[in-house]
Amino acid sequence: MLEIKNEKRELFWEIFSKQNRLLIDEFQKYMDKFAVNFNLYKDGNFIERSLPFDVIPRIIDSKEFDKIDKGLSQRIKALNLFLEDLYTQKKIIKDKVIPEEFIFQAKGYLKELNGFSPNKKIRTHINGIDLVKDTITNDWVILEDNLRVPSGASYPLSIRDTYRKIYSDFFEELKIKPIKGYPQILENAMDYVSCGGINVVLTPGRFNSAYYEHAYLAKKIGAQLVRNDELIVKNKILYFKNYDGKLIKVGAVYRRLDDEFLDPKFFNPESLIGVSGIMEAYLAGNVAIMNAPGNGVADDKGIYYFVPKMIKYYLGEEPILNNAPTYLPYFEKDRKYIFENIHKLVIKDVAEAGGYGVMFGHTMTNIQINDLKTIIASNPRRFIAQELIEFYDEECYINNEIVPRKADFRAYVVMADEPKVWQCGLTRYAMEAGNYLVNSSQGGGFKDTWIMEA
C-alpha cells in the first residue's frame, strides 16, 4: 500500500514527470559507474556486488520528522542510561524492571566490563534505529535498535551530490534539508570522547560487507582508516604505526567490527582482525571505542521489549515512538498467545541480525509451525514474536517502470553531550513485490530520503 500523496510529494512528482527520460538513464549510469558496494557471503562464497539504488527518493515532511527526532533522542538517552547503569550500579535489575536472566543471558552482555565507565559515560555514540510507517495507525513504529556497529549512513551521503548535479530543478523548487553535516557531527562526537590523540576508523578490510562505507566515512571525517596490523598497544596506550614507523597516539577508535573480534587477547583468541591489547588500553581510560563494547545487550531483540519501560524508568516520560506490538515466550501469558496466533505473527531469533532468523507464520506449514513451537518451548528466551505490521510501500523505479515495494527507514542518532538525529537516513526497500525483508544482506536496495520543509 502506497501512502497518499501530500502536497510535497505531488510537487516532487510534478517536477519528476517533466524530467527527460535521458536524465533518469544518466543518473542510473552514473550510479552504476560509481557504485556503492555491499559484499555478501552466500553459501560459503564471497560475492562483491553493487548495492541496488533507486532514483526516486522517499519524502518525509519536516513536521512529521520532528516527532521522529524527539522520539529517537528520547530513546537513545534512555538506552545510554540503561547501559551505564547495567555495567555499574544495576539499579534497573534491583528494582525488577527487567528480569535479570534476560540481561545475563543476552549474547551481547559482557560481564568482564562490570564496574567500568567509558569517557563521559557515553556508550551509544553511533546508533541506527529501524522504523516503519504503519498503514493502519499512520504512525512510525520502531522495529529494531542497532547500537553495536550500525551501517548505511554513507549511502545517502554518496548520492546526494549526484542528485544536485543531475536533478538541479528539485533543489531549486523544493526545500530539502541539507545532509552534509553528518560527517561533522560524527567527527565532533569522536573529538568529544577522545582520550587525546588522532581519530581512526578500524576496518576488518576490503572483504567486509561495508568496507566501502568504512573508507568513505574515514575520508569525510578526516580520520585515519586502519587495519589491525597498523595499530599497536604499548603500556596500555594505543598507537597508530605511520608509514615511516613513527608511533602516533590514538584518542578515539570508530571500530567497524563486532566485540568478539575486537581483541584476541580479551575476547576470541582466534580473531585475525582484532587489535591485541586494545581492551587493556580502553579499560585504562587511554582510548575511546565507539560504540562501546558490551552494547550488544541493548540491541538484543529480547531487551527491545523493555525499552518503553526504560524510558519511563530513567526519564520519567512516556515513549514518543512506540515499539511494534511484541510478545515474549519467556512469559507464560505471552507464550500462550504466541502459540494460539503463531500463524499470523513474525517470529525472530533474538541473537540474529540483518534479516536472518526471521520467520513469518503465515508462510509456514503446520509441520513447520509445530516444530517451531517445540523449539520455542525448549528455549523461550531465544525468541520474540511480533504482530505483522502492514507498513507502507514506496514507489521504486525498477526495470523501467514505477512499482510499489516494501520499505523501512533507518534513522541515525549520534550521541555526544546530547543526541543528534541526522536530518536524513537510509530508506531500504525490497526488490521483490510483497517481500517484507528489506535488509541489504537480504538483497534489498536503498534510496535517498528527503526531509522537506514547509
C-alpha positions as a LaTeX table, in Angstrom:
\begin{tabular}{lrrr}
\hline
Residue & $x$ (\AA) & $y$ (\AA) & $z$ (\AA) \\
\hline
Met1 & 0.00 & 0.00 & 0.00 \\
Leu2 & 1.33 & 3.41 & $-1.01$ \\
Glu3 & 0.98 & 6.45 & 1.21 \\
Ile4 & $-1.47$ & 9.08 & $-0.02$ \\
Lys5 & 0.48 & 11.82 & $-1.79$ \\
Asn6 & 0.63 & 15.05 & 0.15 \\
Glu7 & 1.44 & 18.48 & $-1.26$ \\
Lys8 & 5.20 & 17.92 & $-1.17$ \\
Arg9 & 5.01 & 14.50 & $-2.81$ \\
Glu10 & 2.73 & 15.92 & $-5.50$ \\
Leu11 & 5.21 & 18.72 & $-6.18$ \\
Phe12 & 8.03 & 16.20 & $-6.49$ \\
Trp13 & 6.10 & 14.10 & $-9.00$ \\
Glu14 & 5.16 & 17.18 & $-10.99$ \\
Ile15 & 8.86 & 18.00 & $-11.43$ \\
Phe16 & 9.86 & 14.36 & $-11.87$ \\
Ser17 & 7.36 & 13.82 & $-14.68$ \\
Lys18 & 8.82 & 16.79 & $-16.58$ \\
Gln19 & 12.34 & 15.39 & $-16.48$ \\
Asn20 & 13.70 & 14.00 & $-19.69$ \\
Arg21 & 13.98 & 10.22 & $-19.58$ \\
Leu22 & 17.61 & 10.65 & $-20.59$ \\
Leu23 & 18.30 & 12.27 & $-17.23$ \\
Ile24 & 16.99 & 9.21 & $-15.42$ \\
Asp25 & 19.21 & 6.99 & $-17.54$ \\
Glu26 & 22.14 & 9.35 & $-16.94$ \\
Phe27 & 21.62 & 9.13 & $-13.19$ \\
Gln28 & 21.47 & 5.35 & $-13.29$ \\
Lys29 & 24.61 & 5.10 & $-15.44$ \\
Tyr30 & 26.46 & 7.38 & $-13.04$ \\
Met31 & 25.44 & 5.25 & $-10.08$ \\
Asp32 & 26.49 & 2.11 & $-11.93$ \\
Lys33 & 29.89 & 3.65 & $-12.64$ \\
Phe34 & 30.48 & 4.91 & $-9.10$ \\
Ala35 & 28.67 & 2.05 & $-7.43$ \\
Val36 & 28.09 & 1.68 & $-3.72$ \\
Asn37 & 29.33 & $-1.82$ & $-2.95$ \\
Phe38 & 27.90 & $-4.20$ & $-0.39$ \\
Asn39 & 29.69 & $-7.51$ & $-0.13$ \\
Leu40 & 27.76 & $-10.69$ & 0.60 \\
Tyr41 & 28.75 & $-14.09$ & 1.87 \\
Lys42 & 26.35 & $-16.66$ & 0.47 \\
Asp43 & 26.65 & $-20.45$ & 0.60 \\
Gly44 & 30.26 & $-20.09$ & 1.71 \\
Asn45 & 31.20 & $-17.83$ & $-1.19$ \\
Phe46 & 32.25 & $-14.17$ & $-1.22$ \\
Ile47 & 30.15 & $-12.07$ & $-3.58$ \\
Glu48 & 31.05 & $-8.46$ & $-4.34$ \\
Arg49 & 28.05 & $-6.61$ & $-5.73$ \\
Ser50 & 26.74 & $-3.13$ & $-6.30$ \\
Leu51 & 24.01 & $-2.19$ & $-3.88$ \\
Pro52 & 20.76 & $-1.65$ & $-5.84$ \\
Phe53 & 19.84 & 2.02 & $-5.86$ \\
Asp54 & 16.52 & 3.66 & $-6.69$ \\
Val55 & 16.33 & 7.13 & $-8.25$ \\
Ile56 & 13.01 & 8.03 & $-6.58$ \\
Pro57 & 13.63 & 9.41 & $-3.06$ \\
Arg58 & 11.45 & 8.89 & $-0.04$ \\
Ile59 & 9.90 & 12.19 & 1.07 \\
Ile60 & 9.12 & 12.96 & 4.72 \\
Asp61 & 7.56 & 16.22 & 5.83 \\
Ser62 & 9.75 & 18.12 & 8.31 \\
Lys63 & 6.87 & 18.40 & 10.81 \\
Glu64 & 6.43 & 14.65 & 10.67 \\
Phe65 & 10.17 & 14.18 & 11.10 \\
Asp66 & 10.15 & 16.41 & 14.19 \\
Lys67 & 8.31 & 13.66 & 16.06 \\
Ile68 & 10.84 & 11.08 & 14.85 \\
Asp69 & 13.64 & 13.39 & 16.03 \\
Lys70 & 12.16 & 13.83 & 19.51 \\
Gly71 & 11.27 & 10.16 & 19.85 \\
Leu72 & 14.69 & 8.88 & 18.84 \\
Ser73 & 16.54 & 11.40 & 21.03 \\
Gln74 & 14.44 & 10.23 & 23.96 \\
Arg75 & 15.09 & 6.57 & 23.17 \\
Ile76 & 18.86 & 6.91 & 22.83 \\
Lys77 & 19.10 & 8.88 & 26.08 \\
Ala78 & 17.28 & 6.06 & 27.87 \\
Leu79 & 19.34 & 3.32 & 26.23 \\
Asn80 & 22.60 & 5.08 & 27.13 \\
Leu81 & 21.45 & 5.43 & 30.74 \\
Phe82 & 20.44 & 1.77 & 30.75 \\
Leu83 & 23.86 & 0.60 & 29.56 \\
Glu84 & 25.72 & 2.82 & 32.00 \\
Asp85 & 23.50 & 1.61 & 34.85 \\
Leu86 & 23.76 & $-2.03$ & 33.78 \\
Tyr87 & 27.55 & $-2.09$ & 33.86 \\
Thr88 & 27.83 & $-0.06$ & 37.09 \\
Gln89 & 25.04 & 0.18 & 39.69 \\
Lys90 & 22.47 & $-2.21$ & 38.13 \\
Lys91 & 19.54 & $-0.31$ & 39.65 \\
Ile92 & 17.16 & $-1.43$ & 36.90 \\
Ile93 & 17.77 & $-5.05$ & 37.90 \\
Lys94 & 17.49 & $-4.37$ & 41.62 \\
Asp95 & 14.17 & $-2.60$ & 41.00 \\
Lys96 & 12.99 & $-5.62$ & 38.96 \\
Val97 & 12.13 & $-3.58$ & 35.86 \\
Ile98 & 13.82 & $-6.23$ & 33.72 \\
Pro99 & 14.29 & $-9.87$ & 34.81 \\
Glu100 & 18.00 & $-10.31$ & 35.49 \\
Glu101 & 18.19 & $-13.53$ & 33.49 \\
Phe102 & 17.13 & $-11.57$ & 30.41 \\
Ile103 & 20.21 & $-9.44$ & 30.74 \\
Phe104 & 22.73 & $-12.01$ & 31.88 \\
Gln105 & 21.68 & $-14.45$ & 29.15 \\
Ala106 & 21.91 & $-11.82$ & 26.41 \\
Lys107 & 24.60 & $-12.69$ & 23.88 \\
Gly108 & 25.99 & $-9.15$ & 23.92 \\
Tyr109 & 26.33 & $-8.83$ & 27.70 \\
Leu110 & 29.99 & $-8.65$ & 28.78 \\
Lys111 & 30.38 & $-9.35$ & 32.49 \\
Glu112 & 34.10 & $-8.52$ & 32.19 \\
Leu113 & 33.15 & $-4.84$ & 31.84 \\
Asn114 & 31.25 & $-4.61$ & 35.12 \\
Gly115 & 32.31 & $-1.54$ & 37.08 \\
Phe116 & 33.79 & 0.31 & 34.09 \\
Ser117 & 32.51 & 3.66 & 32.80 \\
Pro118 & 33.79 & 4.94 & 29.44 \\
Asn119 & 34.84 & 8.54 & 28.91 \\
Lys120 & 31.95 & 11.00 & 29.50 \\
Lys121 & 29.78 & 7.94 & 30.37 \\
Ile122 & 28.70 & 7.71 & 26.75 \\
Arg123 & 28.23 & 4.25 & 25.24 \\
Thr124 & 25.70 & 4.81 & 22.46 \\
His125 & 27.84 & 7.01 & 20.22 \\
Ile126 & 26.51 & 6.00 & 16.79 \\
Asn127 & 23.08 & 4.41 & 16.52 \\
Gly128 & 20.89 & 3.11 & 13.72 \\
Ile129 & 17.21 & 2.79 & 14.57 \\
Asp130 & 14.93 & 0.97 & 12.13 \\
Leu131 & 11.38 & 2.24 & 11.73 \\
Val132 & 8.37 & 1.61 & 9.52 \\
Lys133 & 5.21 & 3.62 & 8.99 \\
Asp134 & 2.09 & 1.66 & 9.86 \\
Thr135 & $-0.68$ & 1.82 & 7.24 \\
Ile136 & $-3.37$ & 1.30 & 9.92 \\
Thr137 & $-2.38$ & 3.92 & 12.51 \\
Asn138 & $-0.28$ & 6.12 & 10.20 \\
Asp139 & 2.31 & 6.23 & 13.00 \\
Trp140 & 6.02 & 5.49 & 12.82 \\
Val141 & 6.88 & 2.31 & 14.73 \\
Ile142 & 10.32 & 1.21 & 15.91 \\
Leu143 & 11.28 & $-2.29$ & 14.79 \\
Glu144 & 14.86 & $-2.55$ & 15.99 \\
Asp145 & 17.71 & $-0.77$ & 17.77 \\
Asn146 & 21.22 & $-1.13$ & 16.36 \\
Leu147 & 23.74 & 0.03 & 18.94 \\
Arg148 & 26.79 & $-2.05$ & 18.07 \\
Val149 & 28.09 & $-1.35$ & 14.55 \\
Pro150 & 25.20 & 0.13 & 12.53 \\
Ser151 & 25.98 & 0.65 & 8.85 \\
Gly152 & 24.50 & 2.55 & 5.92 \\
Ala153 & 24.98 & 6.26 & 6.68 \\
Ser154 & 27.44 & 6.70 & 3.81 \\
Tyr155 & 24.95 & 5.59 & 1.16 \\
Pro156 & 22.65 & 8.64 & 1.14 \\
Leu157 & 25.69 & 10.88 & 1.56 \\
Ser158 & 27.29 & 9.39 & $-1.53$ \\
Ile159 & 24.30 & 10.01 & $-3.79$ \\
Arg160 & 23.04 & 13.42 & $-2.66$ \\
Asp161 & 25.68 & 15.33 & $-4.65$ \\
Thr162 & 24.71 & 13.33 & $-7.73$ \\
Tyr163 & 21.09 & 14.40 & $-7.28$ \\
Arg164 & 22.20 & 18.02 & $-7.15$ \\
Lys165 & 24.14 & 17.68 & $-10.39$ \\
Ile166 & 21.54 & 15.84 & $-12.43$ \\
Tyr167 & 18.25 & 16.93 & $-10.86$ \\
Ser168 & 19.07 & 20.53 & $-10.03$ \\
Asp169 & 15.42 & 21.53 & $-10.50$ \\
Phe170 & 14.44 & 19.67 & $-7.34$ \\
Phe171 & 16.82 & 21.67 & $-5.20$ \\
Glu172 & 15.73 & 24.97 & $-6.75$ \\
Glu173 & 12.00 & 24.36 & $-6.24$ \\
Leu174 & 11.85 & 22.09 & $-3.18$ \\
Lys175 & 13.03 & 22.95 & 0.33 \\
Ile176 & 15.07 & 19.83 & 1.05 \\
Lys177 & 17.06 & 19.80 & 4.28 \\
Pro178 & 20.82 & 19.56 & 3.65 \\
Ile179 & 22.63 & 16.47 & 4.91 \\
Lys180 & 26.32 & 17.35 & 4.57 \\
Gly181 & 26.57 & 17.94 & 8.31 \\
Tyr182 & 26.63 & 14.25 & 9.25 \\
Pro183 & 30.42 & 13.80 & 8.92 \\
Gln184 & 30.96 & 16.87 & 11.11 \\
Ile185 & 28.52 & 15.54 & 13.71 \\
Leu186 & 30.39 & 12.24 & 13.69 \\
Glu187 & 33.79 & 13.92 & 13.92 \\
Asn188 & 32.56 & 16.10 & 16.80 \\
Ala189 & 31.34 & 13.01 & 18.64 \\
Met190 & 34.76 & 11.37 & 18.29 \\
Asp191 & 36.51 & 14.52 & 19.49 \\
Tyr192 & 34.09 & 14.81 & 22.43 \\
Val193 & 35.01 & 11.40 & 23.89 \\
Ser194 & 38.62 & 11.27 & 22.68 \\
Cys195 & 41.25 & 10.49 & 25.29 \\
Gly196 & 43.83 & 12.56 & 23.42 \\
Gly197 & 45.30 & 11.64 & 20.06 \\
Ile198 & 44.15 & 11.09 & 16.49 \\
Asn199 & 40.84 & 9.59 & 15.40 \\
Val200 & 40.88 & 6.30 & 13.49 \\
Val201 & 38.32 & 4.10 & 11.75 \\
Leu202 & 39.18 & 0.44 & 12.37 \\
Thr203 & 38.14 & $-1.79$ & 9.46 \\
Pro204 & 38.41 & $-5.57$ & 9.06 \\
Gly205 & 39.45 & $-4.91$ & 5.45 \\
Arg206 & 38.04 & $-4.89$ & 1.93 \\
Phe207 & 36.25 & $-8.23$ & 2.26 \\
Asn208 & 33.91 & $-6.82$ & 4.88 \\
Ser209 & 30.38 & $-6.19$ & 3.60 \\
Ala210 & 30.52 & $-2.47$ & 4.42 \\
Tyr211 & 34.15 & $-1.70$ & 3.52 \\
Tyr212 & 33.01 & 0.97 & 1.05 \\
Glu213 & 31.45 & 2.82 & 3.96 \\
His214 & 34.49 & 2.47 & 6.21 \\
Ala215 & 36.72 & 4.13 & 3.63 \\
Tyr216 & 34.13 & 6.75 & 2.69 \\
Leu217 & 33.42 & 7.90 & 6.25 \\
Ala218 & 37.08 & 7.90 & 7.28 \\
Lys219 & 37.83 & 10.30 & 4.44 \\
Lys220 & 34.84 & 12.53 & 5.20 \\
Ile221 & 35.60 & 12.89 & 8.92 \\
Gly222 & 39.34 & 13.29 & 8.49 \\
Ala223 & 40.14 & 10.10 & 10.38 \\
Gln224 & 42.82 & 7.55 & 9.55 \\
Leu225 & 41.43 & 4.34 & 8.03 \\
Val226 & 43.36 & 1.49 & 9.66 \\
Arg227 & 43.55 & $-2.29$ & 9.80 \\
Asn228 & 44.59 & $-4.16$ & 12.91 \\
Asp229 & 48.21 & $-4.54$ & 11.82 \\
Glu230 & 48.56 & $-0.74$ & 11.73 \\
Leu231 & 47.76 & $-0.40$ & 15.44 \\
Ile232 & 49.84 & $-1.42$ & 18.43 \\
Val233 & 49.38 & $-1.18$ & 22.20 \\
Lys234 & 52.31 & $-0.22$ & 24.43 \\
Asn235 & 52.00 & 0.46 & 28.16 \\
Lys236 & 48.20 & 0.43 & 27.82 \\
Ile237 & 48.28 & 3.16 & 25.17 \\
Leu238 & 47.05 & 2.61 & 21.61 \\
Tyr239 & 49.25 & 3.84 & 18.77 \\
Phe240 & 48.95 & 4.09 & 15.01 \\
Lys241 & 52.08 & 2.95 & 13.19 \\
Asn242 & 52.82 & 5.52 & 10.50 \\
Tyr243 & 54.30 & 4.51 & 7.13 \\
Asp244 & 57.74 & 5.62 & 8.33 \\
Gly245 & 57.47 & 3.63 & 11.56 \\
Lys246 & 56.54 & 6.57 & 13.78 \\
Leu247 & 54.04 & 5.82 & 16.56 \\
Ile248 & 51.13 & 8.28 & 16.86 \\
Lys249 & 48.79 & 8.12 & 19.88 \\
Val250 & 45.17 & 7.25 & 19.12 \\
Gly251 & 42.46 & 9.01 & 21.13 \\
Ala252 & 39.26 & 7.56 & 19.64 \\
Val253 & 38.51 & 4.45 & 17.59 \\
Tyr254 & 35.39 & 4.17 & 15.44 \\
Arg255 & 35.51 & 0.40 & 15.22 \\
Arg256 & 33.69 & $-1.42$ & 12.43 \\
Leu257 & 33.97 & $-4.95$ & 13.79 \\
Asp258 & 31.99 & $-6.80$ & 16.44 \\
Asp259 & 33.05 & $-7.25$ & 20.05 \\
Glu260 & 34.13 & $-10.87$ & 19.69 \\
Phe261 & 36.71 & $-9.94$ & 17.05 \\
Leu262 & 37.94 & $-6.69$ & 18.61 \\
Asp263 & 40.78 & $-8.01$ & 20.79 \\
Pro264 & 42.15 & $-11.57$ & 20.53 \\
Lys265 & 43.75 & $-11.12$ & 23.94 \\
Phe266 & 40.45 & $-10.21$ & 25.62 \\
Phe267 & 37.80 & $-11.95$ & 23.51 \\
Asn268 & 38.29 & $-14.57$ & 20.81 \\
Pro269 & 41.96 & $-15.63$ & 20.61 \\
Glu270 & 41.40 & $-16.84$ & 17.05 \\
Ser271 & 40.44 & $-13.38$ & 15.76 \\
Leu272 & 42.71 & $-12.32$ & 12.92 \\
Ile273 & 41.22 & $-8.83$ & 12.53 \\
Gly274 & 41.36 & $-7.51$ & 16.10 \\
Val275 & 43.98 & $-5.46$ & 17.93 \\
Ser276 & 45.75 & $-7.29$ & 20.73 \\
Gly277 & 45.60 & $-5.23$ & 23.92 \\
Ile278 & 43.11 & $-2.60$ & 22.75 \\
Met279 & 40.72 & $-3.51$ & 25.57 \\
Glu280 & 43.53 & $-3.04$ & 28.08 \\
Ala281 & 44.05 & 0.50 & 26.77 \\
Tyr282 & 40.29 & 1.09 & 26.78 \\
Leu283 & 39.79 & $-0.10$ & 30.38 \\
Ala284 & 42.73 & 2.05 & 31.47 \\
Gly285 & 40.88 & 5.09 & 30.11 \\
Asn286 & 43.50 & 5.81 & 27.47 \\
Val287 & 41.35 & 5.43 & 24.36 \\
Ala288 & 37.67 & 5.74 & 23.48 \\
Ile289 & 35.99 & 2.96 & 21.49 \\
Met290 & 32.86 & 3.77 & 19.50 \\
Asn291 & 30.48 & 2.13 & 20.02 \\
Ala292 & 31.29 & 0.89 & 23.49 \\
Pro293 & 31.99 & $-2.83$ & 23.87 \\
Gly294 & 29.07 & $-4.52$ & 25.60 \\
Asn295 & 26.38 & $-2.54$ & 23.79 \\
Gly296 & 25.08 & $-5.74$ & 22.22 \\
Val297 & 22.97 & $-6.40$ & 25.28 \\
Ala298 & 20.85 & $-3.33$ & 24.43 \\
Asp299 & 20.06 & $-4.31$ & 20.85 \\
Asp300 & 19.21 & $-7.86$ & 21.82 \\
Lys301 & 15.68 & $-8.32$ & 20.48 \\
Gly302 & 14.54 & $-9.62$ & 23.87 \\
Ile303 & 15.74 & $-6.45$ & 25.59 \\
Tyr304 & 13.97 & $-4.38$ & 22.89 \\
Tyr305 & 10.70 & $-5.40$ & 24.55 \\
Phe306 & 11.69 & $-3.47$ & 27.68 \\
Val307 & 12.84 & $-0.18$ & 26.08 \\
Pro308 & 9.50 & 1.60 & 26.71 \\
Lys309 & 9.88 & 0.65 & 30.38 \\
Met310 & 13.45 & 2.01 & 30.35 \\
Ile311 & 12.18 & 5.36 & 29.06 \\
Lys312 & 9.68 & 5.58 & 31.92 \\
Tyr313 & 12.22 & 4.34 & 34.48 \\
Tyr314 & 15.17 & 6.59 & 33.59 \\
Leu315 & 13.44 & 9.65 & 32.14 \\
Gly316 & 10.03 & 9.59 & 33.81 \\
Glu317 & 8.42 & 10.05 & 30.39 \\
Glu318 & 6.03 & 8.19 & 28.13 \\
Pro319 & 7.62 & 6.90 & 24.92 \\
Ile320 & 7.12 & 9.27 & 22.00 \\
Leu321 & 7.58 & 6.46 & 19.47 \\
Asn322 & 6.18 & 3.00 & 20.12 \\
Asn323 & 7.65 & $-0.44$ & 19.63 \\
Ala324 & 5.90 & $-2.88$ & 17.35 \\
Pro325 & 3.45 & $-4.99$ & 19.44 \\
Thr326 & 5.83 & $-7.61$ & 20.84 \\
Tyr327 & 5.41 & $-10.79$ & 22.87 \\
Leu328 & 7.99 & $-12.72$ & 24.88 \\
Pro329 & 7.51 & $-16.50$ & 25.07 \\
Tyr330 & 9.51 & $-16.25$ & 28.30 \\
Phe331 & 6.27 & $-15.05$ & 29.91 \\
Glu332 & 3.63 & $-17.78$ & 30.12 \\
Lys333 & 0.78 & $-15.46$ & 29.14 \\
Asp334 & 2.67 & $-14.26$ & 26.06 \\
Arg335 & 3.73 & $-17.79$ & 25.14 \\
Lys336 & 0.10 & $-18.93$ & 25.19 \\
Tyr337 & $-0.87$ & $-16.05$ & 22.90 \\
Ile338 & 2.03 & $-16.79$ & 20.54 \\
Phe339 & 1.14 & $-20.47$ & 20.22 \\
Glu340 & $-2.52$ & $-19.65$ & 19.55 \\
Asn341 & $-1.72$ & $-16.97$ & 16.95 \\
Ile342 & 1.62 & $-18.04$ & 15.53 \\
His343 & 0.20 & $-18.30$ & 12.00 \\
Lys344 & $-0.20$ & $-14.50$ & 11.87 \\
Leu345 & 2.89 & $-13.44$ & 13.81 \\
Val346 & 6.52 & $-12.77$ & 12.93 \\
Ile347 & 8.95 & $-14.85$ & 14.99 \\
Lys348 & 12.51 & $-13.57$ & 15.46 \\
Asp349 & 15.61 & $-15.21$ & 16.88 \\
Val350 & 16.94 & $-12.62$ & 19.35 \\
Ala351 & 20.60 & $-13.26$ & 18.53 \\
Glu352 & 20.28 & $-12.86$ & 14.76 \\
Ala353 & 20.51 & $-9.67$ & 12.68 \\
Gly354 & 20.40 & $-8.47$ & 9.09 \\
Gly355 & 17.07 & $-10.17$ & 8.33 \\
Tyr356 & 18.36 & $-13.59$ & 9.38 \\
Gly357 & 16.39 & $-15.71$ & 11.85 \\
Val358 & 13.07 & $-14.09$ & 10.87 \\
Met359 & 10.10 & $-16.42$ & 10.32 \\
Phe360 & 6.68 & $-15.36$ & 9.03 \\
Gly361 & 3.94 & $-17.56$ & 10.47 \\
His362 & 1.61 & $-17.09$ & 7.52 \\
Thr363 & 4.19 & $-18.65$ & 5.16 \\
Met364 & 4.84 & $-21.76$ & 7.27 \\
Thr365 & 3.26 & $-25.22$ & 7.02 \\
Asn366 & 1.56 & $-26.85$ & 10.01 \\
Ile367 & 4.53 & $-29.18$ & 10.41 \\
Gln368 & 6.94 & $-26.23$ & 10.42 \\
Ile369 & 4.79 & $-24.37$ & 12.95 \\
Asn370 & 4.64 & $-27.36$ & 15.28 \\
Asp371 & 8.40 & $-27.81$ & 15.04 \\
Leu372 & 8.90 & $-24.12$ & 15.81 \\
Lys373 & 6.60 & $-24.32$ & 18.84 \\
Thr374 & 8.70 & $-27.18$ & 20.18 \\
Ile375 & 11.90 & $-25.17$ & 19.75 \\
Ile376 & 10.34 & $-22.09$ & 21.40 \\
Ala377 & 9.05 & $-24.14$ & 24.34 \\
Ser378 & 12.51 & $-25.61$ & 24.91 \\
Asn379 & 14.25 & $-22.21$ & 24.87 \\
Pro380 & 11.74 & $-19.34$ & 25.21 \\
Arg381 & 14.46 & $-16.73$ & 25.90 \\
Arg382 & 15.77 & $-17.26$ & 22.37 \\
Phe383 & 12.75 & $-15.77$ & 20.57 \\
Ile384 & 10.34 & $-12.87$ & 20.39 \\
Ala385 & 7.11 & $-12.63$ & 18.42 \\
Gln386 & 5.65 & $-9.52$ & 16.83 \\
Glu387 & 2.45 & $-8.62$ & 15.10 \\
Leu388 & 2.95 & $-8.38$ & 11.35 \\
Ile389 & 2.83 & $-4.66$ & 10.63 \\
Glu390 & 1.48 & $-3.71$ & 7.23 \\
Phe391 & 3.86 & $-0.87$ & 6.58 \\
Tyr392 & 3.79 & 1.48 & 3.62 \\
Asp393 & 5.34 & 0.72 & 0.27 \\
Glu394 & 7.49 & 3.25 & $-1.54$ \\
Glu395 & 7.45 & 3.89 & $-5.28$ \\
Cys396 & 10.55 & 2.45 & $-6.93$ \\
Tyr397 & 11.87 & 2.66 & $-10.47$ \\
Ile398 & 12.66 & $-0.97$ & $-11.32$ \\
Asn399 & 13.11 & $-2.44$ & $-14.80$ \\
Asn400 & 11.93 & 0.78 & $-16.47$ \\
Glu401 & 8.66 & 1.02 & $-14.56$ \\
Ile402 & 7.46 & 2.56 & $-11.32$ \\
Val403 & 6.31 & $-0.13$ & $-8.88$ \\
Pro404 & 5.45 & $-0.30$ & $-5.15$ \\
Arg405 & 7.90 & $-2.04$ & $-2.82$ \\
Lys406 & 8.01 & $-2.52$ & 0.95 \\
Ala407 & 10.42 & $-0.03$ & 2.55 \\
Asp408 & 11.68 & 0.73 & 6.03 \\
Phe409 & 13.69 & 3.69 & 7.30 \\
Arg410 & 16.95 & 3.58 & 9.24 \\
Ala411 & 17.48 & 6.78 & 11.18 \\
Tyr412 & 20.88 & 7.70 & 12.60 \\
Val413 & 21.45 & 9.21 & 16.02 \\
Val414 & 24.90 & 10.39 & 17.11 \\
Met415 & 25.48 & 10.93 & 20.82 \\
Ala416 & 27.90 & 13.47 & 22.27 \\
Asp417 & 26.75 & 15.82 & 25.03 \\
Glu418 & 23.23 & 15.34 & 23.61 \\
Pro419 & 21.76 & 13.03 & 20.96 \\
Lys420 & 21.67 & 14.48 & 17.44 \\
Val421 & 19.29 & 12.92 & 14.93 \\
Trp422 & 20.56 & 13.22 & 11.36 \\
Gln423 & 18.06 & 15.02 & 9.12 \\
Cys424 & 18.17 & 12.22 & 6.58 \\
Gly425 & 18.57 & 8.46 & 6.86 \\
Leu426 & 18.59 & 5.29 & 4.83 \\
Thr427 & 15.42 & 4.08 & 3.16 \\
Arg428 & 15.78 & 0.39 & 2.33 \\
Tyr429 & 13.39 & $-1.39$ & 0.01 \\
Ala430 & 12.73 & $-4.98$ & $-1.03$ \\
Met431 & 13.49 & $-5.83$ & $-4.65$ \\
Glu432 & 10.59 & $-8.27$ & $-4.89$ \\
Ala433 & 6.90 & $-7.38$ & $-4.57$ \\
Gly434 & 5.38 & $-8.45$ & $-1.26$ \\
Asn435 & 8.73 & $-9.14$ & 0.42 \\
Tyr436 & 8.93 & $-7.71$ & 3.95 \\
Leu437 & 12.70 & $-8.19$ & 4.31 \\
Val438 & 14.46 & $-5.07$ & 3.08 \\
Asn439 & 17.95 & $-5.58$ & 4.54 \\
Ser440 & 20.95 & $-5.16$ & 2.27 \\
Ser441 & 22.13 & $-8.58$ & 3.42 \\
Gln442 & 18.87 & $-10.00$ & 2.06 \\
Gly443 & 19.39 & $-8.43$ & $-1.36$ \\
Gly444 & 17.45 & $-5.21$ & $-0.72$ \\
Gly445 & 18.22 & $-1.83$ & $-2.26$ \\
Phe446 & 18.36 & 1.72 & $-0.95$ \\
Lys447 & 17.13 & 5.18 & $-1.84$ \\
Asp448 & 17.74 & 8.69 & $-0.61$ \\
Thr449 & 15.43 & 10.24 & 1.98 \\
Trp450 & 14.41 & 13.88 & 1.65 \\
Ile451 & 13.22 & 15.76 & 4.71 \\
Met452 & 11.25 & 18.63 & 3.19 \\
Glu453 & 10.45 & 21.86 & 4.97 \\
Ala454 & 7.10 & 23.58 & 4.76 \\
\hline
\end{tabular}
